């Protein structure tokens, strides 16, 4: 008894949750009943996550749950309604990415309680199939054109004519939505609602039905329905315009411009609440804008329209055939026997000469019940044949042996893998122990200490020798620069005309340039270049100066290469001694 009362209290709290959240949004301050109703229903749609479910997904859910095979007056209980809603949301979560998953249990609870509050306010626990279809098709997402086409297919006869009793029933069910959000006095059902939609028409086809409900303005009882879809489209529209009342720098959603006051614009919150400032009055006519166009774009559009480059009025919607499309005959498409693969089915379908079904033929609701029954019958026959076909015992034994061999092979590989991992761990530990030097052994071994001191002395000697070699190389480079200057001076002197015409030009004195060149001896010749360089400069005046410079450059190159060889030999000796010391440590 206590558990039943607690469960009843939880159910009542869940029923009140959605309406309490809606009251917290303070929609009742909106002075226009049309906008107030549309905002409330849009809040319910988003809170129940129905804006993520398209009308075509809703039709698919109806077919999966077998609602198309039931009569409109058939009653279903709350548990079956909960099953239908659960399938809608579970299929929705399959289509959504993992980062955008919804809370299925919460959505089911909110939507179920809202539908029960709207359709079963007396608490009978029964709802008709037509009521469930009308509610879900009206509150789901998608285009209003597709919704109205589906609703018309539910209230028309096979010839495509509107049946007024069914349309009256549709109005009763749809107008329960405003009543559920406490807007019944403005948009509740009345006898005049049916006459206001089609006052004089006796035969109403699909195009006339769409023109009437999508007109501007639509029938008064359904004026909130297109406004709810426009609210969904402009929720993220940005207007870089300042509101003339609240002085907000930008607007989101609708923008309203006064037709009498110059450059007086209001955001949707100020307009819905009836705010006005200055000379503006709420009685002035306002124009609603659902998009923003820059002045330059407006000017170019006006010029193009005046020149006839832009059509004056585009058709608001496509025209549909008046006669309903006939359902497809799938007798020649479904093969009489099971096909081995998909390519065989495609060959069978193409060879039969069947036309490819279009989207309009497949997507027209209420016309494919026969095709679905054929497909279901064929699938059941395939399942029966697959279940009744016995497998040979030889195949069973072969598959069992193959599975056993695979399991044995996997077990052997796993054991080998464990042994290899243990061996790797053992070798790693031995290597770490061997690579760690023990300071006690190094302190008690005088031979290692002596070798270490010798290596340090040898390292210092090699560093001193390397610095001396680098200094010698710098001096040789300075001497080479002096020789290059002599060559340039010789070339410049030979280019000038000689005043004696028979006397050879005098060779410039060596002392002029050698004074700035550092030398290693007391002689004035190119000191430090070796015997070859000295002979090249004292051989005689007949030899060309260019050849002498080339010989000197070769001598410098040989000297530098010899210095590099000595440096490499010293480094190799250092490395050998280091290896010896390491080997001595390992032996110790």
PDB file of N, CA, C and O in Angstrom, residues 447-449 451-452 455 576-586:
ATOM      1  N   UNK A 447      94.902   0.244  -9.717  1.00  0.00           N
ATOM      2  CA  UNK A 447      95.221   0.260 -11.154  1.00  0.00           C
ATOM      3  C   UNK A 447      94.212   1.109 -11.914  1.00  0.00           C
ATOM      4  O   UNK A 447      94.568   1.899 -12.794  1.00  0.00           O
ATOM      5  N   UNK A 448      92.948   0.955 -11.607  1.00  0.00           N
ATOM      6  CA  UNK A 448      91.929   1.761 -12.281  1.00  0.00           C
ATOM      7  C   UNK A 448      92.100   3.246 -11.983  1.00  0.00           C
ATOM      8  O   UNK A 448      91.941   4.091 -12.862  1.00  0.00           O
ATOM      9  N   UNK A 449      92.480   3.572 -10.754  1.00  0.00           N
ATOM     10  CA  UNK A 449      92.679   4.988 -10.422  1.00  0.00           C
ATOM     11  C   UNK A 449      93.860   5.574 -11.189  1.00  0.00           C
ATOM     12  O   UNK A 449      93.807   6.709 -11.666  1.00  0.00           O
ATOM     13  N   UNK A 451      95.066   4.536 -14.135  1.00  0.00           N
ATOM     14  CA  UNK A 451      94.661   4.688 -15.534  1.00  0.00           C
ATOM     15  C   UNK A 451      93.743   5.892 -15.717  1.00  0.00           C
ATOM     16  O   UNK A 451      93.827   6.610 -16.720  1.00  0.00           O
ATOM     17  N   UNK A 452      92.928   6.131 -14.736  1.00  0.00           N
ATOM     18  CA  UNK A 452      92.025   7.281 -14.837  1.00  0.00           C
ATOM     19  C   UNK A 452      92.808   8.592 -14.815  1.00  0.00           C
ATOM     20  O   UNK A 452      92.529   9.515 -15.581  1.00  0.00           O
ATOM     21  N   UNK A 455      94.561   9.051 -18.174  1.00  0.00           N
ATOM     22  CA  UNK A 455      93.607   9.463 -19.214  1.00  0.00           C
ATOM     23  C   UNK A 455      93.274  10.948 -19.092  1.00  0.00           C
ATOM     24  O   UNK A 455      93.152  11.651 -20.102  1.00  0.00           O
ATOM     25  N   UNK A 576      90.563   4.773 -27.552  1.00  0.00           N
ATOM     26  CA  UNK A 576      91.079   3.456 -27.185  1.00  0.00           C
ATOM     27  C   UNK A 576      91.368   3.376 -25.688  1.00  0.00           C
ATOM     28  O   UNK A 576      91.054   2.388 -25.021  1.00  0.00           O
ATOM     29  N   UNK A 577      91.949   4.455 -25.159  1.00  0.00           N
ATOM     30  CA  UNK A 577      92.244   4.430 -23.731  1.00  0.00           C
ATOM     31  C   UNK A 577      90.964   4.416 -22.902  1.00  0.00           C
ATOM     32  O   UNK A 577      90.879   3.768 -21.859  1.00  0.00           O
ATOM     33  N   UNK A 578      89.955   5.137 -23.392  1.00  0.00           N
ATOM     34  CA  UNK A 578      88.676   5.112 -22.669  1.00  0.00           C
ATOM     35  C   UNK A 578      88.067   3.714 -22.668  1.00  0.00           C
ATOM     36  O   UNK A 578      87.518   3.239 -21.658  1.00  0.00           O
ATOM     37  N   UNK A 579      88.151   3.011 -23.807  1.00  0.00           N
ATOM     38  CA  UNK A 579      87.643   1.635 -23.871  1.00  0.00           C
ATOM     39  C   UNK A 579      88.410   0.721 -22.937  1.00  0.00           C
ATOM     40  O   UNK A 579      87.847  -0.163 -22.282  1.00  0.00           O
ATOM     41  N   UNK A 580      89.734   0.922 -22.866  1.00  0.00           N
ATOM     42  CA  UNK A 580      90.533   0.088 -21.961  1.00  0.00           C
ATOM     43  C   UNK A 580      90.096   0.290 -20.517  1.00  0.00           C
ATOM     44  O   UNK A 580      89.969  -0.655 -19.736  1.00  0.00           O
ATOM     45  N   UNK A 581      89.888   1.574 -20.167  1.00  0.00           N
ATOM     46  CA  UNK A 581      89.453   1.849 -18.803  1.00  0.00           C
ATOM     47  C   UNK A 581      88.097   1.206 -18.510  1.00  0.00           C
ATOM     48  O   UNK A 581      87.883   0.637 -17.440  1.00  0.00           O
ATOM     49  N   UNK A 582      87.170   1.261 -19.478  1.00  0.00           N
ATOM     50  CA  UNK A 582      85.855   0.645 -19.282  1.00  0.00           C
ATOM     51  C   UNK A 582      85.962  -0.868 -19.127  1.00  0.00           C
ATOM     52  O   UNK A 582      85.301  -1.495 -18.298  1.00  0.00           O
ATOM     53  N   UNK A 583      86.863  -1.488 -19.938  1.00  0.00           N
ATOM     54  CA  UNK A 583      87.058  -2.934 -19.832  1.00  0.00           C
ATOM     55  C   UNK A 583      87.666  -3.311 -18.484  1.00  0.00           C
ATOM     56  O   UNK A 583      87.316  -4.321 -17.880  1.00  0.00           O
ATOM     57  N   UNK A 584      88.566  -2.429 -18.014  1.00  0.00           N
ATOM     58  CA  UNK A 584      89.145  -2.693 -16.695  1.00  0.00           C
ATOM     59  C   UNK A 584      88.106  -2.629 -15.605  1.00  0.00           C
ATOM     60  O   UNK A 584      88.115  -3.419 -14.668  1.00  0.00           O
ATOM     61  N   UNK A 585      87.168  -1.657 -15.726  1.00  0.00           N
ATOM     62  CA  UNK A 585      86.093  -1.568 -14.747  1.00  0.00           C
ATOM     63  C   UNK A 585      85.216  -2.818 -14.777  1.00  0.00           C
ATOM     64  O   UNK A 585      84.801  -3.334 -13.731  1.00  0.00           O
ATOM     65  N   UNK A 586      84.910  -3.295 -16.000  1.00  0.00           N
ATOM     66  CA  UNK A 586      84.065  -4.488 -16.106  1.00  0.00           C
ATOM     67  C   UNK A 586      84.756  -5.708 -15.483  1.00  0.00           C
ATOM     68  O   UNK A 586      84.129  -6.520 -14.805  1.00  0.00           O
TER      69      UNK A 586
END
